[in-house]
Short mmCIF file of C-alpha atoms in Angstrom, two decimals:
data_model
loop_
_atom_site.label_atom_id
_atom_site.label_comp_id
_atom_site.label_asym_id
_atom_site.label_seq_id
_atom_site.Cartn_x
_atom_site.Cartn_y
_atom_site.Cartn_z
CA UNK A 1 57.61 -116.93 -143.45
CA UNK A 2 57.53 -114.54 -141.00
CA UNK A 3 55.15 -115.03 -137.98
CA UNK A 4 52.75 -112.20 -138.31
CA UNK A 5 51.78 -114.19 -141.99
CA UNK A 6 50.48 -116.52 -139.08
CA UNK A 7 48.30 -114.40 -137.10
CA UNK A 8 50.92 -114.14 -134.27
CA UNK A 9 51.52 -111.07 -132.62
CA UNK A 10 55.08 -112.33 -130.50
CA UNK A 11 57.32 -115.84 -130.83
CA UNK A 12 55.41 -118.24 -128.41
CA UNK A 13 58.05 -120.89 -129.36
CA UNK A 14 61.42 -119.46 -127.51
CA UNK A 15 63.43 -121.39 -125.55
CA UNK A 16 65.08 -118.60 -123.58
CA UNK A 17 63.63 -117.30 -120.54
CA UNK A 18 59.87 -117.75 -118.93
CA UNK A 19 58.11 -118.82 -121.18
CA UNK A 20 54.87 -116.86 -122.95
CA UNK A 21 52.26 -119.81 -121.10
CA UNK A 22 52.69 -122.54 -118.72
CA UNK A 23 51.39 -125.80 -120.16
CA UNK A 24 50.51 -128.43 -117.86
CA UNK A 25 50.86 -131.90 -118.97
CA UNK A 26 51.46 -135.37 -116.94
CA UNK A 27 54.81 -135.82 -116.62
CA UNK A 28 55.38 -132.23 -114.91
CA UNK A 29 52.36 -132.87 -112.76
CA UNK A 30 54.28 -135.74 -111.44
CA UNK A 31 57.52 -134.32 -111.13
CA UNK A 32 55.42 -131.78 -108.88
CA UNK A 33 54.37 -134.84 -106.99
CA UNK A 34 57.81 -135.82 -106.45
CA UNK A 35 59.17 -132.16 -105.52
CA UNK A 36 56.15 -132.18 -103.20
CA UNK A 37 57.06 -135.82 -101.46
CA UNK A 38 60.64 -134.91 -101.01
CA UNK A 39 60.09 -131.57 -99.20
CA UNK A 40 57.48 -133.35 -96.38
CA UNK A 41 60.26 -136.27 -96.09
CA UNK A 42 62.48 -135.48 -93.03
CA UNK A 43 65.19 -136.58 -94.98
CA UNK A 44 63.94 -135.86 -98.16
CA UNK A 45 66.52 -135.87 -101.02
CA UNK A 46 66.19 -136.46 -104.94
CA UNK A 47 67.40 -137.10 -108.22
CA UNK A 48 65.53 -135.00 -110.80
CA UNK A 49 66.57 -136.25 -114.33
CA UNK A 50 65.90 -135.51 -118.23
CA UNK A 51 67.66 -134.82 -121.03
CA UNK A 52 68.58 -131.37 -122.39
CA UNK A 53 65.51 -129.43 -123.54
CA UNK A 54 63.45 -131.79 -121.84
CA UNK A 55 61.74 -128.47 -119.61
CA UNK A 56 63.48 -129.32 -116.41
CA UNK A 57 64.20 -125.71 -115.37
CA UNK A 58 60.99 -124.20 -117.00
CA UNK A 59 59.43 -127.29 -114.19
CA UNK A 60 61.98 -125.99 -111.41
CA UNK A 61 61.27 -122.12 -112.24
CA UNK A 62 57.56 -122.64 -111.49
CA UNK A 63 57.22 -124.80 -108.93
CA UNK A 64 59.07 -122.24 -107.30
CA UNK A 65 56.85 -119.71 -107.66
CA UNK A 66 53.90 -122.09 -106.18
CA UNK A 67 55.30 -122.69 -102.92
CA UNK A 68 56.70 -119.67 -102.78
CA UNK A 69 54.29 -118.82 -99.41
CA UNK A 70 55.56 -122.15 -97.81
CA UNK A 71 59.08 -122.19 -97.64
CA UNK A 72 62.22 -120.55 -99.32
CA UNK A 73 63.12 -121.92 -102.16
CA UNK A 74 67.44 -121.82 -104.03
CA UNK A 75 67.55 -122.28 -107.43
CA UNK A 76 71.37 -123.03 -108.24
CA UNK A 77 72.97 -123.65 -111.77
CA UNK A 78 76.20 -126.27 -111.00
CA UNK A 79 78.01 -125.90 -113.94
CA UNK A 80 81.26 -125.29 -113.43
CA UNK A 81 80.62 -123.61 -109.81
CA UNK A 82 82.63 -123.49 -106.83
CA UNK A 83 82.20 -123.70 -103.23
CA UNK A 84 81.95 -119.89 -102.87
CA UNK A 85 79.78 -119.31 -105.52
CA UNK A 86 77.47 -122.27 -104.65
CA UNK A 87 77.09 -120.43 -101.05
CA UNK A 88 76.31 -116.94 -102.11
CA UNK A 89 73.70 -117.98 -105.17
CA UNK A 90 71.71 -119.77 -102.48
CA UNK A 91 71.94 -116.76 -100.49
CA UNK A 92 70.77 -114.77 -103.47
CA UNK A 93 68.03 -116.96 -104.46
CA UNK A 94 66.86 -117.58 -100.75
CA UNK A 95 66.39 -113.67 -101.21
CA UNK A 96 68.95 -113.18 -98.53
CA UNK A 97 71.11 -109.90 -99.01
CA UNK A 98 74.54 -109.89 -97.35
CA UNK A 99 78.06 -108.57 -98.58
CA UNK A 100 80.11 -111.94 -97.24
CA UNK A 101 82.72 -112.62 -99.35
CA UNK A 102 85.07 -115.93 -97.19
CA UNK A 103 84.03 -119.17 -97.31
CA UNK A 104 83.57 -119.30 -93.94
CA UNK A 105 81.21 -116.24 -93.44
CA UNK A 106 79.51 -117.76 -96.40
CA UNK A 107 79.02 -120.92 -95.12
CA UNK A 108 77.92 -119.80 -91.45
CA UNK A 109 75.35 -117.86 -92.88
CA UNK A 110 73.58 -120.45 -94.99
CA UNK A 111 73.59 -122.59 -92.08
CA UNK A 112 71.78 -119.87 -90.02
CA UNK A 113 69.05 -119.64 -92.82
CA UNK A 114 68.71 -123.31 -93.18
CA UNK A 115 68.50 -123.79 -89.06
CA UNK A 116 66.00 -120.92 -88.47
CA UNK A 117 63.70 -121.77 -91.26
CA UNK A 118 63.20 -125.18 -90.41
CA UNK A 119 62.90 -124.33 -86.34
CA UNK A 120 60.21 -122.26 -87.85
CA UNK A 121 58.52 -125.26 -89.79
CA UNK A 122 59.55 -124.14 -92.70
CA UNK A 123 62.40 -126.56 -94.14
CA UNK A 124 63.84 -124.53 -96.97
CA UNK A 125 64.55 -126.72 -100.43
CA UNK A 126 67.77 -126.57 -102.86
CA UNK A 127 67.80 -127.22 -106.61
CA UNK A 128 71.11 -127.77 -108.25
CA UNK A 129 70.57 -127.87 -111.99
CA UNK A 130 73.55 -129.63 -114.19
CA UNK A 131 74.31 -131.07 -110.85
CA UNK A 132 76.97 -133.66 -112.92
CA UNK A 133 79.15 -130.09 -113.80
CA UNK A 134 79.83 -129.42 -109.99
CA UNK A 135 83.10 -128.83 -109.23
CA UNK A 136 84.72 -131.41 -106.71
CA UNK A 137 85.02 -129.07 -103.83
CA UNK A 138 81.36 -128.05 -104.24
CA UNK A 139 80.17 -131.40 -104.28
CA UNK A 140 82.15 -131.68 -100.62
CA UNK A 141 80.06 -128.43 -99.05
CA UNK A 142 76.52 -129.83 -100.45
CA UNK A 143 77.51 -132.86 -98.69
CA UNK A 144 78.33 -130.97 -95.63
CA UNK A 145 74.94 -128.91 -96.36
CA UNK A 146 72.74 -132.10 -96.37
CA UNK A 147 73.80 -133.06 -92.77
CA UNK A 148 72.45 -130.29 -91.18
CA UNK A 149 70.26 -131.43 -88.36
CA UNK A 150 67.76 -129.20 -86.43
CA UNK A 151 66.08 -131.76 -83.75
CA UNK A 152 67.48 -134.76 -84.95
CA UNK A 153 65.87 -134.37 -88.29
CA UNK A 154 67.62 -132.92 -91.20
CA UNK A 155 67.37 -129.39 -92.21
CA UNK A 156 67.60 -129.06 -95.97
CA UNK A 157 65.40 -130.10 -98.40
CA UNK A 158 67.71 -131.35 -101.81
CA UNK A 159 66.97 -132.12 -105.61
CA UNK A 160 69.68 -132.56 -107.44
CA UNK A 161 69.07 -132.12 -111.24
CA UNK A 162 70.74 -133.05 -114.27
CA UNK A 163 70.53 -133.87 -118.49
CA UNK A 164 71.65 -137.06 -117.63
CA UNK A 165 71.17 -139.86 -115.22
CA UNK A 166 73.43 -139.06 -111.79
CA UNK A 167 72.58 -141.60 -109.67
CA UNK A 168 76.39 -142.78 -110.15
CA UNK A 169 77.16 -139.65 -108.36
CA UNK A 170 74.76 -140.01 -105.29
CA UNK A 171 76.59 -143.72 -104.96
CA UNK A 172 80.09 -142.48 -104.86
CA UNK A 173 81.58 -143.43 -101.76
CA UNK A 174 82.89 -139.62 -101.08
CA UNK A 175 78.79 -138.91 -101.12
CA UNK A 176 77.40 -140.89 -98.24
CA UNK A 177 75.61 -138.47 -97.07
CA UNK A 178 73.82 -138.02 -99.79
CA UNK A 179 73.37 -141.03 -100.53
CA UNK A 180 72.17 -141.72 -97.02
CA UNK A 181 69.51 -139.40 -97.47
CA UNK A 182 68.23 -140.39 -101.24
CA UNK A 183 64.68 -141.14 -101.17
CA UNK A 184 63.44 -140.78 -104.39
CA UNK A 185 65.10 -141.19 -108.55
CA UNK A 186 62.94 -139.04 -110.89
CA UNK A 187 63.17 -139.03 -114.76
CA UNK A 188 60.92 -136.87 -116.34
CA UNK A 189 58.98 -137.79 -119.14
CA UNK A 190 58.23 -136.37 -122.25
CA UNK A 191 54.90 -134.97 -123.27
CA UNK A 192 52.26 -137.98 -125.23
CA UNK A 193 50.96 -137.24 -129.07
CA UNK A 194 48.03 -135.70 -127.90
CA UNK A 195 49.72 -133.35 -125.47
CA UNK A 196 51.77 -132.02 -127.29
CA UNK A 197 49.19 -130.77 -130.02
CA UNK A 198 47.40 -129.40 -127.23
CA UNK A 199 51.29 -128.28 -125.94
CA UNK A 200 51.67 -126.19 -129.72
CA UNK A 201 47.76 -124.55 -129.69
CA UNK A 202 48.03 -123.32 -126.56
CA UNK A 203 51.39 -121.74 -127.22
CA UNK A 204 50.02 -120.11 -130.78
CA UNK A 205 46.62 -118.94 -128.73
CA UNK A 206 48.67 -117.16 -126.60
CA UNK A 207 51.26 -115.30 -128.83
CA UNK A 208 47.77 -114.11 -130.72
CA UNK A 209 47.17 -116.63 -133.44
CA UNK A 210 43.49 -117.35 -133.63
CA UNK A 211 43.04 -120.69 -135.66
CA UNK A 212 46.22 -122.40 -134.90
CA UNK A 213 44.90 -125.69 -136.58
CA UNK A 214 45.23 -123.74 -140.02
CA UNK A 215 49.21 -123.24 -138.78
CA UNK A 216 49.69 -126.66 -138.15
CA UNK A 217 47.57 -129.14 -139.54
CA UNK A 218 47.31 -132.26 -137.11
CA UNK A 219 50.00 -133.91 -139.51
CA UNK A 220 52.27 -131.47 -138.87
CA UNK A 221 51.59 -131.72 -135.10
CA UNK A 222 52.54 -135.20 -135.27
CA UNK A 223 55.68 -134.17 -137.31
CA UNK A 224 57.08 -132.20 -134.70
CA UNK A 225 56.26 -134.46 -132.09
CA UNK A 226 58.03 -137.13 -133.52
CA UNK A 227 61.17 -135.15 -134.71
CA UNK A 228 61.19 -133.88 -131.29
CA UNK A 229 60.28 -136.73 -129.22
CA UNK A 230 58.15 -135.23 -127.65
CA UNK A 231 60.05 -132.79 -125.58
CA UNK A 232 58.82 -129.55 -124.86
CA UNK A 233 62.23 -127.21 -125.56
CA UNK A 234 63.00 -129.17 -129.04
CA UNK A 235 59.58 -128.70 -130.17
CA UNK A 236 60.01 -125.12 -129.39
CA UNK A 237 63.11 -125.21 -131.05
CA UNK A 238 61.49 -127.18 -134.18
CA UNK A 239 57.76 -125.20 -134.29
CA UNK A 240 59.59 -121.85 -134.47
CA UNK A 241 61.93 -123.69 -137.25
CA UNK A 242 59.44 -125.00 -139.18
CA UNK A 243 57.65 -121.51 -139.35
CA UNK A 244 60.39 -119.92 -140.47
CA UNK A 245 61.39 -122.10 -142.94
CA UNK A 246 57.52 -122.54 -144.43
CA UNK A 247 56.59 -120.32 -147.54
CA UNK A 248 52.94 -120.08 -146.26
CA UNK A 249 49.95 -121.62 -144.25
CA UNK A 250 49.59 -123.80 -143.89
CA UNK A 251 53.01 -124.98 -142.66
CA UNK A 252 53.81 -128.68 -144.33
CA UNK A 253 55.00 -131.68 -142.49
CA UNK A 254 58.35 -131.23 -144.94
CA UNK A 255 58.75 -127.81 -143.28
CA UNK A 256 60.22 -129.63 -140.06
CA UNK A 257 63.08 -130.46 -139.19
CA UNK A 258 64.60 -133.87 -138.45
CA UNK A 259 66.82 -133.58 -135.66
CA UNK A 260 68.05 -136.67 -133.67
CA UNK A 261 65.23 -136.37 -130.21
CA UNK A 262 67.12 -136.87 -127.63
CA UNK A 263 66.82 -139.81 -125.17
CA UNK A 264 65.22 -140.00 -121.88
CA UNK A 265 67.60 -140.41 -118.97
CA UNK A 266 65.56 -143.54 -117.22
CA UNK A 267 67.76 -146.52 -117.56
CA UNK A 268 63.71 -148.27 -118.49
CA UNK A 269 63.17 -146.68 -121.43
CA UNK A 270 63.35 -148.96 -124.38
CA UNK A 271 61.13 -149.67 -126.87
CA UNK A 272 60.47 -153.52 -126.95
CA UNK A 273 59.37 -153.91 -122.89
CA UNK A 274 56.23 -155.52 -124.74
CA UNK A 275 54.26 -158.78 -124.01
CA UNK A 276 54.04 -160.78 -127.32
CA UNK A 277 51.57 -163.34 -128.19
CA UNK A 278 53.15 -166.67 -126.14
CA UNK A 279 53.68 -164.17 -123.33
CA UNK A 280 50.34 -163.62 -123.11
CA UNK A 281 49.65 -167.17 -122.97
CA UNK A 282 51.04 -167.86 -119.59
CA UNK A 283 49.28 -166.09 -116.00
CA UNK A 284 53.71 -165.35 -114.79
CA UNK A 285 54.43 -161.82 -114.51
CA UNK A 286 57.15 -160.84 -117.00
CA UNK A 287 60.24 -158.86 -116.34
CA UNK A 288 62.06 -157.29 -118.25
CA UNK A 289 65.84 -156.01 -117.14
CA UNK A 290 67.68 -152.92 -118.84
CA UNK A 291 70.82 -151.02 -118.66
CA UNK A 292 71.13 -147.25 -120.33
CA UNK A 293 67.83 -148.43 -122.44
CA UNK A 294 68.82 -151.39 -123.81
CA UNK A 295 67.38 -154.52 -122.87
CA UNK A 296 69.35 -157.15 -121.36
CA UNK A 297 67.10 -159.99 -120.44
CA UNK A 298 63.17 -161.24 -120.26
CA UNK A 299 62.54 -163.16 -117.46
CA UNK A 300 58.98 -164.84 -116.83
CA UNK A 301 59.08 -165.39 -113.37
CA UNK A 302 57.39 -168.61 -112.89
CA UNK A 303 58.41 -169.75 -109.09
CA UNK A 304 57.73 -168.24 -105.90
CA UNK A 305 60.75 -165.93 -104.90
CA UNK A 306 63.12 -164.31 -107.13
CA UNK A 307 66.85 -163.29 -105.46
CA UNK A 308 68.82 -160.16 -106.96
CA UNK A 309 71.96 -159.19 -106.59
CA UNK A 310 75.98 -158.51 -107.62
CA UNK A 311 76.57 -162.30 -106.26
CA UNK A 312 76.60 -165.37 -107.64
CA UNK A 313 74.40 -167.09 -105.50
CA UNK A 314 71.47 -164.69 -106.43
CA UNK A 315 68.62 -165.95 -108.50
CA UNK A 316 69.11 -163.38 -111.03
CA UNK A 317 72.58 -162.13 -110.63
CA UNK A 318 73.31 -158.62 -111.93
CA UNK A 319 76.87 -157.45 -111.86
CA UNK A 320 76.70 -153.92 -111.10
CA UNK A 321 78.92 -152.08 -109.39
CA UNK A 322 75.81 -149.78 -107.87
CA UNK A 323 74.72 -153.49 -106.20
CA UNK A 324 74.95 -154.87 -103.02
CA UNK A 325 75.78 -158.86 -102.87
CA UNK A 326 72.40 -159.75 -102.13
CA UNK A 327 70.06 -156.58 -103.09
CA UNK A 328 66.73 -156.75 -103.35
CA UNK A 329 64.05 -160.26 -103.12
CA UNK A 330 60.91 -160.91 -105.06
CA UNK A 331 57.95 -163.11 -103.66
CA UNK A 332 55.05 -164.29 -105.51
CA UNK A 333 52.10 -164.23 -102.58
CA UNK A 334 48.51 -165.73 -104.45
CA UNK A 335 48.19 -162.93 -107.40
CA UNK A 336 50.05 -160.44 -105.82
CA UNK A 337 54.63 -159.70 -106.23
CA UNK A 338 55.56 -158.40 -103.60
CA UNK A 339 59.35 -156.99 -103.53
CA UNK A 340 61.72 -156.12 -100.62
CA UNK A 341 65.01 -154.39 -100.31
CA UNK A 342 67.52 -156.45 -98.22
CA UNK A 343 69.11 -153.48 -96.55
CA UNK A 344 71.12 -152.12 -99.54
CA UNK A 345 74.20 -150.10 -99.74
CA UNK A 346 72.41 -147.95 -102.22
CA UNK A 347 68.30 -148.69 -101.84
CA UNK A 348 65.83 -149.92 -103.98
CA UNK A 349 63.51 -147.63 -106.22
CA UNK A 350 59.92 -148.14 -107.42
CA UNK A 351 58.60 -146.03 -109.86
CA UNK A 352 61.37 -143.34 -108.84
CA UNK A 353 60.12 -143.59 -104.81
CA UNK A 354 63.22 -145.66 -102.64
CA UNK A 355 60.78 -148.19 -100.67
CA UNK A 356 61.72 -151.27 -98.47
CA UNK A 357 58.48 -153.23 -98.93
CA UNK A 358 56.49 -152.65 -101.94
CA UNK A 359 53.48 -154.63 -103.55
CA UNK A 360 53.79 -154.21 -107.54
CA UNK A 361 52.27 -153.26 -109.56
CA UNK A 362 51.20 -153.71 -113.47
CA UNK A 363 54.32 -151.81 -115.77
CA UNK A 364 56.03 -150.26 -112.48
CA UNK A 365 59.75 -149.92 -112.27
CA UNK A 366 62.13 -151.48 -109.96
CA UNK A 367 65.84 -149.43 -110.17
CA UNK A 368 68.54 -151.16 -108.17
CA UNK A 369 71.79 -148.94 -109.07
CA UNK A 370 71.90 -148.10 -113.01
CA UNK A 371 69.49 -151.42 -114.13
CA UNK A 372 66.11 -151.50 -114.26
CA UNK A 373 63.41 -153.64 -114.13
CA UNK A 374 60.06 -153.41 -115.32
CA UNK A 375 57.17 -155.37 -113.92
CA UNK A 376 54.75 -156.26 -116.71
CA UNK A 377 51.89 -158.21 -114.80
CA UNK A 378 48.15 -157.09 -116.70
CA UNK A 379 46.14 -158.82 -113.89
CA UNK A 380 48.05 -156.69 -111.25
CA UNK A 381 45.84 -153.53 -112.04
CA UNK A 382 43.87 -153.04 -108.91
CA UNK A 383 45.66 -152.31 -105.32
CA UNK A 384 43.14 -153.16 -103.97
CA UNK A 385 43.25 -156.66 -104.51
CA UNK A 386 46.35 -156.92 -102.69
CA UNK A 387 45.60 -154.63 -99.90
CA UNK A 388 45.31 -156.97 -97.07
CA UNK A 389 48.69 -158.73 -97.50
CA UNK A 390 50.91 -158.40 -94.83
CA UNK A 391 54.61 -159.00 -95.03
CA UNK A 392 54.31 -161.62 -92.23
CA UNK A 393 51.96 -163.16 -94.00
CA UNK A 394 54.50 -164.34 -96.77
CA UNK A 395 58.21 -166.48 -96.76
CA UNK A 396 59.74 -162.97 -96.98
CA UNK A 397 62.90 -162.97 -94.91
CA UNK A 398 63.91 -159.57 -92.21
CA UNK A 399 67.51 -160.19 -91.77
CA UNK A 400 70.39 -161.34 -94.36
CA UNK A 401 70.98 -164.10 -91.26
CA UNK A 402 67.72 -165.18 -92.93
CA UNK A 403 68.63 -164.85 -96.58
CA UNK A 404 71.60 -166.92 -95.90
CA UNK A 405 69.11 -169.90 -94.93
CA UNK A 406 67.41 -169.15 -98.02
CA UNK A 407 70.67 -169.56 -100.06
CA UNK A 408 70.71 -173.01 -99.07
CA UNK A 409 67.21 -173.95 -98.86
CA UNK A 410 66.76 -177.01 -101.46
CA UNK A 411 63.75 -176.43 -103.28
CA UNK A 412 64.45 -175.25 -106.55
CA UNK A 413 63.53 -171.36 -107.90
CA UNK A 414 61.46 -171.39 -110.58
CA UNK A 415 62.04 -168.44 -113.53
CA UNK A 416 62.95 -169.08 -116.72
CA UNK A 417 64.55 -166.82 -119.47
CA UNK A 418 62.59 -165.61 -122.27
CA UNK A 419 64.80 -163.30 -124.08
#
């Protein structure tokens, strides 16, 4: 069928280029909110993750354009690129014309940007999309990019952005200075049910359709979101499919097609983190542990403190290479878990954010290298309720001198394996 039969005047579904409307929806307000934490971090530096066609450049492209009046902003595709090239697209995207053509001109002049922007208050920020396609000697000068210091603080603001998770990358040892600098582990999420019938109205409103419901039908709707998994470039891809292939209007659910939707790239996503009916029967916070979205173990944790780490002598011992010996402690403190990092090698996420001290919350998500772990606690809804809590106030231990005492304290830990 073709798409004037639908009232459209232009495609509103192509996956090249700007595209016809920007469609707001929660997961790319919150990658804003990350973009927007790592640029006022002094050594803000992130992982920006999501799987191909999940909108991560259509996100990039126009958050550019927002803070376009507060600071420059690079926009680099890593695939495949070179030291050289890496140098002069930041030049070109920073909006900086030169005619530089050795590495060394190259790289003096980026570092002149990058120092008189930030003297200026004005930190400029780098994306790197397909960051895992850099070539090795690239990698090297963004690591000698995000060690640029103007007043003791760094100069460069970094996300580093990929179709797959990458946080193997930021823990190589030849990238400690990246990952000295990580502060934050995003994975995008896809759009919800409703948002992404909202997602295909807008988008036939704007290319001229008047009555998109008589287009797509709210079965159809739900068709493409779950062929597409609710991902903003397949259901492009699929809506602009399943117009083609329909004979009339309204188009019929059989009209799309039935690709395999892609995963997400958070190491949390699976689909059975779930409290069943004897969980619910006990007050113990549940957690469940996961590796590239399949889950691993369910732990009820029933005691007072919980140890993690790559050793042995941990409470919950987790043999990944991304994990320090001892890594990370859970306390129990009245209702309240409260969880601390015990000066990893490669820090301790919540919810994508690296913290040290963190009280959890109800279905948040603790990363500790490529595991995660979600916290499934109902009762632990309100901050609130936990505000006053002070680390002091709890057996929570500063210094691995500490932990070691802890290794050997008698009294038993209490957790007990539910799946």
């Amino acid at each position: 069928m073709d798409i004037s039969a639908t009232g459209l005047q232009r495609q509103p579904f192509h996956t090249d280029g700007d595209p016809l409307v920007f469609f707001s929806y929660s997961g790319q307000e919150k990658a804003y909110e990350f973009f927007e934490e790592t640029w006022h971090q002094n050594t803000g530096l992130g992982l920006f993750q999501g799987p191909h066609l999940s909108g991560k450049s259509t996100i990039i492209s126009h958050y550019k354009k927002l803070i376009a009046d507060d600071c420059a902003v690079a926009v680099v595709n890593g695939d495949g690129i070179d030291s050289n090239r890496l140098l002069a697209a930041m030049l070109k995207s920073f909006g900086y014309q030169h005619e530089f053509e050795t590495l060394n001109e190259l790289m003096n002049m980026v570092i002149v940007f990058i120092k008189q922007q930030t003297a200026a208050g004005r930190p400029p920020m780098l994306f790197v999309e397909n960051t895992h396609a850099m070539s090795p000697d690239a990698m090297n000068t963004l690591c000698e990019l995000s060690a640029i210091h103007v007043k003791d603080k760094f100069a460069l603001r970094i996300i580093l952005a990929s179709d797959r998770s990458i946080a193997y990358i930021a823990n190589a040892p030849a990238m400690g200075r990246i990952a000295k600098r990580l502060t934050g582990n995003f994975h995008l999420a896809p759009l919800t049910i409703d948002e992404a019938s909202d997602y295909l109205y807008t988008k036939l409103k704007q290319g001229g359709c008047a009555d998109p419901d008589i287009v797509f039908p709210d079965a159809v709707c739900d068709e493409l979101y779950h062929s597409s998994g609710g991902w903003p470039g397949l259901l492009d891809e699929l809506a602009a499919s399943a117009i083609e292939r329909a004979d009339q209007c309204p188009v019929r659910p059989n009209d799309v097609g039935d690709p395999s939707a892609p995963k997400g790239t958070h190491p949390a996503l699976m689909q059975d983190a779930t409290l069943d009916a004897e969980d619910r029967s006990h007050s113990d916070p549940i957690i469940f542990l996961t590796h590239n979205g399949e889950t691993l173990k369910k732990i009820r944790f029933e005691g007072s403190r919980l140890l993690i780490g790559r050793s042995s002598h941990n409470d919950l011992q987790i043999d990944g290479k991304f994990l320090s010996r001892h890594h990370a402690l859970l306390v129990r403190h009245g209702p309240a878990t409260l969880l601390m990092d015990l000066n990893s090698a490669n820090g301790t996420f919540v919810n994508s954010r690296r913290v040290s001290n963190q009280v959890l919350m109800h279905d948040d998500v603790i990363t500790l290298g490529d595991y995660a772990m979600k916290f499934v606690d109902p009762k632990a809804q309100r901050r609130e309720r936990v505000e006053g809590i002070k680390l002091d106030d709890t057996e929570l231990m500063k210094t691995l001198d500490d932990m070691r005492k802890v290794l050997i304290d008698p009294v038993p830990v209490r957790w007990k394996l539910v799946g």
